[in-house]
Coordinates of C-alpha atoms and ligand atoms in Angstrom, one line a residue:
M198 CA 27.1 -19.5 -3.9
I199 CA 31.0 -19.8 -2.3
V200 CA 31.6 -17.0 0.1
N201 CA 33.2 -13.7 -0.6
D202 CA 36.3 -14.3 0.9
S203 CA 36.8 -17.0 -0.3
V204 CA 37.3 -15.6 -4.2
E205 CA 40.7 -14.8 -2.9
A206 CA 41.9 -18.0 -1.1
I207 CA 40.5 -20.5 -4.3
V208 CA 42.8 -18.3 -7.2
S209 CA 45.3 -18.4 -5.1
G210 CA 45.8 -21.8 -4.3
Q211 CA 45.2 -22.3 -7.6
R212 CA 48.1 -20.1 -8.9
R213 CA 50.0 -21.7 -6.5
F214 CA 49.0 -25.4 -7.9
Y215 CA 49.9 -23.8 -11.8
E216 CA 53.5 -23.1 -9.9
T217 CA 54.4 -26.3 -9.7
G218 CA 54.2 -27.4 -12.9
A219 CA 52.6 -30.6 -12.5
T220 CA 49.8 -28.5 -15.6
K221 CA 52.9 -28.7 -17.6
D222 CA 52.9 -32.8 -18.4
V223 CA 50.9 -33.6 -20.6
S224 CA 50.0 -36.7 -19.7
F225 CA 48.7 -35.0 -16.4
R226 CA 46.0 -32.9 -18.7
V227 CA 45.2 -35.9 -20.8
R228 CA 44.7 -37.3 -17.6
A229 CA 42.0 -34.7 -16.6
L230 CA 40.1 -35.2 -19.9
Y231 CA 40.0 -38.9 -19.3
K232 CA 38.3 -37.8 -15.7
L233 CA 36.3 -35.3 -17.6
R234 CA 35.0 -38.0 -19.5
D235 CA 33.3 -40.5 -17.0
A236 CA 32.2 -37.3 -15.4
L237 CA 30.3 -36.4 -18.3
L238 CA 29.1 -39.6 -19.4
A239 CA 28.1 -40.1 -15.1
K240 CA 26.0 -37.1 -15.2
E241 CA 24.8 -37.2 -18.8
K242 CA 21.0 -37.6 -16.9
E243 CA 21.3 -34.4 -14.2
I244 CA 22.5 -32.6 -17.4
I245 CA 19.0 -33.5 -19.0
D246 CA 17.3 -33.2 -16.0
A247 CA 18.8 -29.7 -14.9
L248 CA 18.4 -28.1 -18.8
R249 CA 14.9 -29.2 -19.0
K250 CA 14.0 -27.0 -15.5
D251 CA 16.1 -24.1 -16.7
L252 CA 14.5 -24.1 -20.1
N253 CA 12.9 -26.5 -20.9
K254 CA 14.9 -27.5 -23.3
S255 CA 13.8 -31.5 -25.1
E256 CA 16.0 -33.9 -24.2
Q257 CA 17.0 -33.9 -28.6
E258 CA 17.4 -30.2 -28.5
A259 CA 19.9 -30.8 -25.2
F260 CA 21.9 -33.3 -26.3
S261 CA 22.1 -32.5 -29.9
T262 CA 23.3 -28.3 -28.9
E263 CA 24.8 -29.3 -25.5
I264 CA 25.9 -32.7 -24.1
G265 CA 26.9 -34.6 -28.0
I266 CA 28.6 -31.0 -28.9
V267 CA 30.8 -31.4 -26.0
Y268 CA 31.3 -35.2 -25.7
K269 CA 32.7 -34.6 -29.5
E270 CA 35.0 -32.0 -28.8
L271 CA 36.2 -33.6 -26.1
A272 CA 37.0 -37.1 -28.1
Y273 CA 38.7 -34.2 -30.5
V274 CA 41.1 -32.4 -28.5
I275 CA 41.9 -35.9 -26.8
K276 CA 42.6 -37.6 -29.9
H277 CA 45.3 -34.6 -30.9
I278 CA 47.0 -32.6 -27.7
R279 CA 50.1 -34.6 -27.6
R280 CA 50.8 -33.4 -31.1
W281 CA 49.4 -29.7 -30.5
A282 CA 51.0 -29.5 -27.2
R283 CA 54.3 -30.3 -28.8
P284 CA 56.9 -28.1 -30.1
K285 CA 57.2 -26.8 -33.1
R286 CA 59.8 -26.7 -35.3
V287 CA 60.1 -23.4 -38.2
K288 CA 62.0 -22.1 -40.9
T289 CA 64.9 -19.9 -40.2
A290 CA 65.4 -16.8 -42.3
I291 CA 69.2 -16.5 -44.7
T292 CA 70.4 -13.9 -42.1
H293 CA 69.3 -16.6 -39.2
I294 CA 71.6 -19.9 -41.0
G295 CA 73.0 -21.9 -38.7
S296 CA 70.2 -21.4 -35.3
R297 CA 66.3 -22.9 -35.3
G298 CA 63.5 -22.1 -34.9
E299 CA 60.5 -22.7 -32.5
I300 CA 56.9 -22.1 -31.0
H301 CA 56.5 -23.7 -27.7
P302 CA 52.3 -23.7 -26.2
E303 CA 53.0 -23.0 -23.0
P304 CA 49.7 -22.7 -20.8
Y305 CA 48.4 -18.7 -19.4
G306 CA 47.8 -20.2 -16.0
T307 CA 44.6 -19.5 -13.9
V308 CA 41.4 -18.8 -16.5
L309 CA 38.9 -17.6 -15.6
V310 CA 35.7 -18.5 -17.9
I311 CA 32.4 -16.5 -17.5
A312 CA 29.7 -18.3 -19.3
P313 CA 26.1 -17.3 -20.3
W314 CA 22.2 -18.6 -19.4
N315 CA 21.3 -19.9 -23.1
Y316 CA 23.7 -22.6 -23.6
P317 CA 24.4 -23.1 -19.8
W318 CA 26.4 -26.4 -20.4
Q319 CA 28.2 -26.0 -23.3
L320 CA 29.6 -22.8 -23.0
A321 CA 30.9 -23.2 -19.7
M322 CA 31.9 -27.2 -20.7
S323 CA 34.3 -26.2 -24.0
P324 CA 37.0 -23.4 -22.9
L325 CA 36.7 -25.8 -19.8
I326 CA 38.2 -28.8 -21.7
G327 CA 40.3 -26.4 -24.2
A328 CA 41.2 -24.6 -20.5
L329 CA 42.8 -27.4 -19.5
A330 CA 43.9 -29.5 -23.0
A331 CA 46.1 -25.9 -22.8
G332 CA 47.4 -26.5 -19.2
N333 CA 45.7 -24.5 -17.3
T334 CA 44.3 -24.5 -14.1
V335 CA 40.9 -22.8 -14.4
I336 CA 37.5 -21.3 -12.5
I337 CA 33.8 -21.2 -14.1
K338 CA 31.5 -18.8 -13.3
P339 CA 28.3 -19.9 -14.8
S340 CA 24.5 -17.7 -15.3
E341 CA 23.0 -17.1 -12.2
L342 CA 20.0 -17.4 -14.8
T343 CA 19.8 -21.2 -15.3
P344 CA 20.4 -22.5 -11.8
A345 CA 19.5 -25.7 -12.3
V346 CA 22.7 -26.6 -14.8
S347 CA 24.9 -23.7 -12.9
R348 CA 24.5 -26.6 -9.3
V349 CA 25.0 -29.2 -11.6
I350 CA 28.2 -28.2 -13.7
S351 CA 29.4 -26.8 -10.0
E352 CA 29.0 -30.7 -8.4
L353 CA 31.1 -32.2 -11.1
V354 CA 33.8 -29.9 -11.1
K355 CA 34.0 -30.3 -7.2
E356 CA 33.6 -34.0 -7.8
T357 CA 36.2 -35.0 -10.3
F358 CA 39.1 -32.4 -10.1
E359 CA 40.6 -31.0 -6.7
Q360 CA 39.9 -27.6 -6.1
E361 CA 43.1 -26.1 -7.2
L362 CA 42.9 -27.4 -11.0
A363 CA 39.2 -26.7 -11.6
A364 CA 36.3 -24.9 -9.6
V365 CA 33.6 -23.6 -9.8
I366 CA 32.4 -20.3 -8.7
E367 CA 28.6 -19.8 -8.8
G368 CA 27.1 -16.8 -8.2
G369 CA 25.8 -13.2 -10.6
P370 CA 27.7 -10.2 -12.0
E371 CA 28.6 -9.4 -8.1
I372 CA 30.9 -12.7 -8.3
S373 CA 32.6 -11.5 -12.2
T374 CA 33.3 -8.6 -11.0
R375 CA 34.9 -10.1 -7.5
L376 CA 36.6 -12.3 -9.5
M377 CA 38.0 -10.2 -11.9
E378 CA 40.2 -8.1 -9.4
Q379 CA 42.5 -11.3 -8.9
P380 CA 45.1 -12.0 -10.3
L381 CA 44.1 -13.7 -13.1
D382 CA 46.4 -14.8 -16.7
Y383 CA 43.3 -15.5 -18.6
I384 CA 39.5 -14.3 -19.2
F385 CA 37.7 -16.3 -21.1
F386 CA 34.2 -14.7 -21.4
T387 CA 30.4 -15.3 -23.5
G388 CA 27.5 -12.9 -23.7
S389 CA 26.9 -9.9 -23.9
V390 CA 28.0 -6.8 -25.5
R391 CA 27.1 -4.7 -23.3
V392 CA 28.6 -7.1 -20.4
G393 CA 31.8 -7.7 -23.4
K394 CA 32.4 -4.7 -22.6
I395 CA 32.7 -4.3 -18.9
V396 CA 34.7 -7.3 -18.8
M397 CA 37.6 -6.0 -20.9
Q398 CA 37.6 -3.0 -19.2
A399 CA 38.6 -5.0 -15.5
A400 CA 40.6 -7.0 -17.0
A401 CA 42.9 -3.9 -18.7
K402 CA 43.3 -2.7 -15.4
R403 CA 46.3 -6.1 -14.6
L404 CA 46.7 -6.2 -18.6
I405 CA 44.9 -9.7 -18.8
P406 CA 44.1 -10.9 -22.6
V407 CA 40.4 -11.2 -22.9
T408 CA 38.5 -14.1 -25.3
L409 CA 35.2 -12.2 -25.6
E410 CA 32.4 -14.3 -27.5
L411 CA 30.0 -11.7 -27.7
G412 CA 26.6 -11.7 -30.2
G413 CA 24.9 -8.9 -32.1
K414 CA 22.1 -9.5 -35.5
S415 CA 22.8 -11.8 -37.6
P416 CA 21.7 -11.3 -40.5
C417 CA 20.1 -14.3 -42.9
I418 CA 19.2 -14.1 -46.6
V419 CA 17.7 -15.4 -48.6
H420 CA 17.9 -15.6 -52.8
D421 CA 16.0 -15.4 -55.0
D422 CA 17.9 -19.3 -56.3
A423 CA 17.5 -21.0 -53.3
S424 CA 16.5 -24.1 -52.6
L425 CA 13.2 -22.6 -51.1
R426 CA 11.7 -25.5 -49.2
L427 CA 14.8 -26.8 -47.4
A428 CA 15.8 -23.5 -46.6
A429 CA 12.9 -22.3 -44.7
K430 CA 13.3 -25.5 -42.9
R431 CA 16.7 -25.0 -41.7
I432 CA 16.2 -21.0 -41.0
V433 CA 13.1 -22.4 -38.8
F434 CA 15.8 -25.1 -37.1
G435 CA 17.6 -22.4 -37.0
K436 CA 15.6 -19.9 -35.8
F437 CA 13.8 -21.2 -33.5
T438 CA 15.9 -24.0 -31.2
N439 CA 16.1 -23.3 -27.5
A440 CA 13.2 -20.4 -28.7
G441 CA 15.4 -18.5 -30.2
Q442 CA 18.1 -17.4 -27.7
T443 CA 21.0 -18.4 -29.3
C444 CA 23.7 -16.1 -30.3
I445 CA 24.1 -17.0 -33.7
A446 CA 20.7 -18.2 -34.6
P447 CA 19.2 -15.8 -37.7
D448 CA 17.9 -12.5 -36.1
Y449 CA 16.1 -11.5 -38.8
L450 CA 15.1 -12.6 -42.4
F451 CA 16.1 -10.5 -45.9
V452 CA 14.6 -11.8 -48.4
Q453 CA 14.5 -11.5 -52.1
R454 CA 11.3 -9.2 -52.9
N455 CA 10.1 -11.3 -55.9
V456 CA 10.2 -15.1 -53.6
K457 CA 9.1 -13.6 -49.9
D458 CA 5.6 -15.0 -50.0
K459 CA 7.0 -18.6 -50.7
L460 CA 9.6 -18.7 -48.0
V461 CA 7.0 -17.4 -46.0
S462 CA 4.7 -19.8 -46.4
Y463 CA 7.1 -23.0 -46.3
M464 CA 8.3 -21.4 -42.8
V465 CA 5.1 -21.6 -41.8
E466 CA 4.6 -24.8 -43.0
A467 CA 7.8 -26.4 -41.6
I468 CA 6.6 -24.3 -37.7
A469 CA 3.5 -26.4 -38.1
E470 CA 5.3 -29.9 -38.6
F471 CA 8.2 -29.2 -35.7
Y472 CA 6.4 -27.5 -33.8
G473 CA 2.7 -29.3 -34.0
P474 CA -0.5 -27.2 -34.6
H475 CA -0.2 -25.0 -31.4
P476 CA 3.5 -24.4 -30.2
L477 CA 2.7 -23.8 -26.5
S478 CA 1.9 -27.0 -25.8
N479 CA 4.2 -28.3 -26.8
P480 CA 6.5 -29.7 -23.9
D481 CA 9.0 -29.7 -26.2
Y482 CA 9.1 -26.1 -27.0
G483 CA 11.7 -23.8 -25.1
R484 CA 10.8 -21.6 -23.0
I485 CA 11.9 -17.8 -22.3
V486 CA 15.0 -17.7 -19.8
S487 CA 13.0 -14.8 -17.7
E488 CA 10.2 -12.5 -16.9
K489 CA 12.0 -9.9 -18.0
H490 CA 13.2 -11.0 -20.8
F491 CA 9.8 -13.2 -22.2
N492 CA 8.9 -8.9 -20.9
R493 CA 11.0 -7.5 -23.6
L494 CA 10.5 -9.7 -26.6
S495 CA 6.9 -9.3 -25.7
A496 CA 7.1 -5.7 -26.8
F497 CA 8.4 -6.3 -30.8
L498 CA 5.7 -8.3 -30.8
G499 CA 3.3 -5.2 -32.1
N500 CA 6.4 -4.3 -34.6
G501 CA 5.6 -4.6 -38.3
N502 CA 2.9 -7.1 -39.7
L503 CA 2.1 -10.3 -37.3
R504 CA 2.5 -12.8 -39.8
H505 CA 2.3 -15.8 -37.8
G506 CA 2.4 -16.7 -34.8
G507 CA 2.3 -14.0 -32.0
Q508 CA 0.5 -16.3 -29.6
N509 CA 2.1 -16.0 -25.6
D510 CA 1.3 -17.9 -22.6
P511 CA 3.4 -14.8 -19.7
G512 CA 2.3 -17.9 -17.0
K513 CA 4.7 -20.7 -18.6
L514 CA 6.8 -17.7 -20.8
L515 CA 6.5 -19.0 -23.5
I516 CA 6.2 -17.5 -26.8
E517 CA 5.3 -19.0 -29.9
P518 CA 7.5 -19.0 -33.4
T519 CA 6.5 -15.8 -34.6
L520 CA 7.1 -14.3 -38.3
L521 CA 6.3 -10.7 -38.4
D522 CA 6.2 -8.7 -42.2
Q523 CA 6.7 -5.3 -42.9
V524 CA 9.4 -4.6 -40.9
T525 CA 12.1 -1.3 -41.6
W526 CA 15.3 -0.2 -39.5
D527 CA 13.4 2.2 -37.5
M528 CA 11.7 -0.5 -35.7
P529 CA 12.7 -1.5 -31.9
V530 CA 13.3 -4.9 -33.4
M531 CA 15.9 -4.3 -35.7
E532 CA 17.4 -1.6 -32.7
E533 CA 19.0 -4.6 -30.4
E534 CA 19.7 -8.2 -31.1
I535 CA 16.2 -10.4 -30.3
F536 CA 17.1 -13.5 -28.6
G537 CA 14.0 -14.8 -28.4
P538 CA 11.3 -16.8 -31.0
V539 CA 11.0 -14.0 -33.2
L540 CA 11.9 -13.2 -36.8
P541 CA 11.4 -9.8 -38.5
I542 CA 11.0 -9.8 -42.5
L543 CA 13.4 -7.3 -44.4
T544 CA 13.4 -7.8 -48.4
Y545 CA 15.9 -7.1 -51.0
D546 CA 15.9 -6.7 -54.7
R547 CA 19.7 -6.2 -55.3
L548 CA 22.3 -7.9 -53.3
E549 CA 24.3 -4.2 -53.4
E550 CA 21.5 -3.5 -50.6
V551 CA 22.1 -6.2 -48.5
V552 CA 26.0 -5.7 -48.2
S553 CA 25.3 -1.7 -47.3
A554 CA 22.0 -2.4 -44.8
V555 CA 24.5 -4.8 -43.6
N556 CA 27.4 -3.1 -43.0
D557 CA 26.3 -0.4 -42.2
K558 CA 25.7 -2.3 -38.8
P559 CA 28.4 -3.4 -36.4
K560 CA 29.9 -6.8 -37.4
P561 CA 27.4 -9.6 -36.5
L562 CA 28.9 -13.1 -34.8
A563 CA 26.8 -14.9 -37.8
L564 CA 26.2 -14.9 -41.1
Y565 CA 23.6 -17.0 -43.1
L566 CA 23.2 -17.2 -46.8
F567 CA 20.5 -19.5 -49.3
T568 CA 22.0 -19.3 -52.7
Q569 CA 22.5 -21.6 -55.4
S570 CA 24.6 -19.1 -57.0
T571 CA 28.5 -19.0 -56.7
A572 CA 28.5 -15.1 -58.1
A573 CA 26.3 -14.2 -55.6
Q574 CA 28.0 -16.7 -53.0
D575 CA 31.1 -15.0 -53.6
Q576 CA 29.4 -10.8 -53.4
I577 CA 28.3 -11.3 -49.6
L578 CA 31.6 -13.4 -48.7
N579 CA 34.0 -11.0 -49.7
N580 CA 32.0 -8.0 -49.4
I581 CA 30.9 -8.3 -45.8
S582 CA 32.6 -9.2 -42.2
F583 CA 31.2 -11.6 -40.9
G584 CA 32.2 -14.0 -37.0
G585 CA 31.2 -16.8 -38.9
G586 CA 28.3 -18.7 -40.9
C587 CA 26.8 -21.1 -43.6
V588 CA 26.1 -20.7 -47.4
N589 CA 22.4 -22.7 -47.2
D590 CA 22.0 -23.9 -43.7
T591 CA 22.6 -22.4 -40.3
L592 CA 24.4 -23.3 -37.2
M593 CA 25.8 -25.3 -37.9
H594 CA 29.2 -23.8 -39.1
L595 CA 29.5 -24.0 -34.8
A596 CA 28.7 -27.1 -34.1
T597 CA 32.4 -28.5 -36.2
P598 CA 36.1 -28.8 -34.0
H599 CA 37.8 -28.4 -37.6
L600 CA 36.3 -24.5 -37.5
P601 CA 37.4 -21.8 -35.3
F602 CA 34.1 -19.9 -33.7
G603 CA 34.3 -16.5 -32.6
G604 CA 32.9 -12.9 -33.3
V605 CA 34.4 -10.0 -34.9
G606 CA 34.7 -6.4 -34.1
E607 CA 31.7 -6.1 -32.3
S608 CA 30.6 -9.5 -32.0
G609 CA 33.3 -10.6 -30.3
M610 CA 37.5 -11.5 -30.3
G611 CA 38.7 -14.6 -30.1
S612 CA 37.4 -17.9 -31.0
Y613 CA 37.5 -21.5 -30.3
H614 CA 37.5 -25.5 -30.1
G615 CA 39.5 -28.5 -31.2
E616 CA 42.6 -26.9 -32.6
Y617 CA 41.8 -22.9 -31.9
S618 CA 40.7 -23.7 -27.6
F619 CA 44.1 -25.0 -27.8
Q620 CA 45.8 -21.8 -29.5
T621 CA 43.3 -19.5 -27.6
F622 CA 44.1 -20.9 -23.7
S623 CA 48.1 -21.2 -25.0
H624 CA 50.7 -18.6 -25.1
M625 CA 52.7 -19.4 -28.4
K626 CA 56.6 -18.3 -27.0
S627 CA 59.1 -18.4 -29.8
V628 CA 62.5 -19.5 -29.0
L629 CA 65.5 -19.1 -31.9
R630 CA 68.7 -21.4 -30.7
Q631 CA 71.6 -20.0 -31.5
T632 CA 74.1 -21.5 -33.2
N633 CA 77.8 -21.2 -31.6
R634 CA 80.4 -23.3 -34.4
F635 CA 79.5 -19.7 -35.8
D636 CA 79.5 -16.1 -35.9
F637 CA 78.8 -14.1 -39.1
S638 CA 80.7 -10.7 -38.0
F639 CA 78.5 -8.5 -39.8
R640 CA 76.0 -7.7 -37.4
Y641 CA 78.3 -6.0 -35.1
P642 CA 79.0 -2.7 -35.8
G643 CA 82.0 -1.5 -36.8
K644 CA 82.3 -4.9 -39.5
G645 CA 81.4 -2.9 -42.9
G646 CA 79.0 -5.2 -42.8
L647 CA 76.2 -3.0 -44.1
K648 CA 76.8 -3.7 -47.6
L649 CA 76.0 -7.7 -47.1
L650 CA 73.2 -7.0 -44.7
R651 CA 71.3 -4.8 -47.8
K652 CA 72.0 -7.9 -49.6
L653 CA 70.4 -10.0 -47.8
M654 CA 67.1 -8.0 -46.1
K655 CA 66.7 -6.3 -49.5
P656 CA 62.6 -6.1 -50.4
Ligands
LIG797 P1 25.0 -11.8 -20.1 O1 26.2 -10.6 -20.2 O2 23.9 -10.8 -19.4 O3 26.0 -12.5 -18.7 C1 26.6 -13.2 -18.8 C2 27.7 -13.2 -18.3 O4 28.7 -12.5 -17.1 C3 27.2 -14.3 -16.7 O5 28.1 -15.4 -16.0 C4 26.5 -12.7 -15.5 O6 26.8 -12.9 -14.7 C5 28.0 -12.2 -16.1 N1 28.0 -11.2 -15.7 C6 26.4 -9.9 -16.1 N2 26.5 -8.7 -15.7 C7 28.1 -8.7 -15.6 C8 29.1 -7.5 -15.2 N3 28.2 -6.0 -14.9 N4 30.4 -8.0 -15.0 C9 30.4 -8.9 -15.5 N5 30.1 -10.4 -15.5 C10 28.8 -10.2 -14.8 O7 25.2 -12.4 -20.7 P2 23.7 -13.6 -20.8 O8 21.9 -12.5 -21.5 O9 24.2 -14.7 -19.8 O10 23.7 -14.1 -22.4 C11 23.3 -13.9 -23.6 C12 23.8 -12.8 -24.5 O11 24.9 -14.0 -24.4 C13 23.6 -12.9 -26.0 O12 24.2 -11.0 -26.0 C14 24.6 -13.7 -26.3 O13 24.1 -13.5 -27.7 C15 25.3 -13.0 -25.9 N6 25.7 -15.5 -26.7 C16 27.3 -15.0 -27.5 C17 27.9 -17.0 -27.1 C18 29.2 -16.5 -28.2 O14 29.3 -17.6 -28.7 N7 29.6 -15.7 -28.6 C19 27.0 -17.4 -26.8 C20 25.8 -17.6 -25.7 C21 25.2 -16.2 -25.9

């Protein structure tokens, strides 16, 4: 951990460096991103080991959900950064003839990235890529709950960049608090709704702009015309990857009553197919991050009727993929984001019930809908607000640089990935270059221009 009084030194060092204008040069940014790429490749083995140590992620899971996704993001950003960074010409309004409108993307300055523990690599590295691409200096505060990954991130950044361009400050909430008291230009936070509110309050004191990537209860709706066997596989994949500790995991299942039993039986088959008959002894099954979270999750196991799973190992912090049937909205498992391998099952008869039940709750980060009917798709997509999601799949909307990723309402504000990251970490400066070749007098007072103005500016 860094000693407290050097937090100020790092921030002021980065601010001084930013003011030199070095990061404004797009070639400088491209070089930094290539350096980052080399460093990521060189550290791959260490990252895989650290993810195994902190969360028992298998190599396949570590690669697909953390490492590969960052490679893809980085390659995409390197390919397009020069185009994104260029000032763009826009149309000229009739009232502005002779002038030229331009949008100049400019970096904010010094950016703070606060990352959570559940995808500790991806959720620190993706914002780093976006912030560097946009020309900022960056300070990352990784989660204290995944110390092995936090160490690798810290070493990687230290070995790759001068501290005045990118730095890692390890520690818990006290370090975040200290950092947020600094004269920062942007805060990018990923974590819980509770801490998101604290971050926004701290940022408000200096009017620092924020992106908040938060969580919530993401519904997974299965209509009776869905391809049930495929839906079961994709839901099991989305829910039990990383032992359910995924911000966009399906939090609860909302299935049409007449297909519930069939869907559940396919899900039980998929669990056995992916994790074997005894997931607790599968060396690749994810573990719960801490005893506190293990105890919180264990308390849910008595809610509703245990339909599948429920075994756990407190010593190893493991909980089997678990399905809870006969769950109602007033049970504790439905009152907060689950964030673990426990899937409550609720049923509905008509889609209207789904729309009103989901809309009664805070806007979710993700929503998944399994149906082949376009009318049903339209009904859900047009009537429920959510951050992002999939029709006939889970999680995959996150893993593409072409879609903005973020929440809405209580699940967050702002978005990133690909060009959306570049935009998030850039201020879009509007510039109007006026001509001096002529000057319309009708805009000035006392020149009788009102009639013409009314004509030009009519609704
Ligand atoms: P958390 O909010 O407890 O912690 C996130 C970060 O904030 C950590 O670095 C932590 O040290 C720091 N922090 C904790 N208390 C703080 C305080 N009082 N002041 C300032 N900083 C503080 O979240 P977590 O437990 O690490 O992650 C789980 C949550 O994150 C879940 O709610 C999940 O849905 C959400 N999440 C969201 C996304 C997304 O992309 N939207 C991704 C992953 C996780």
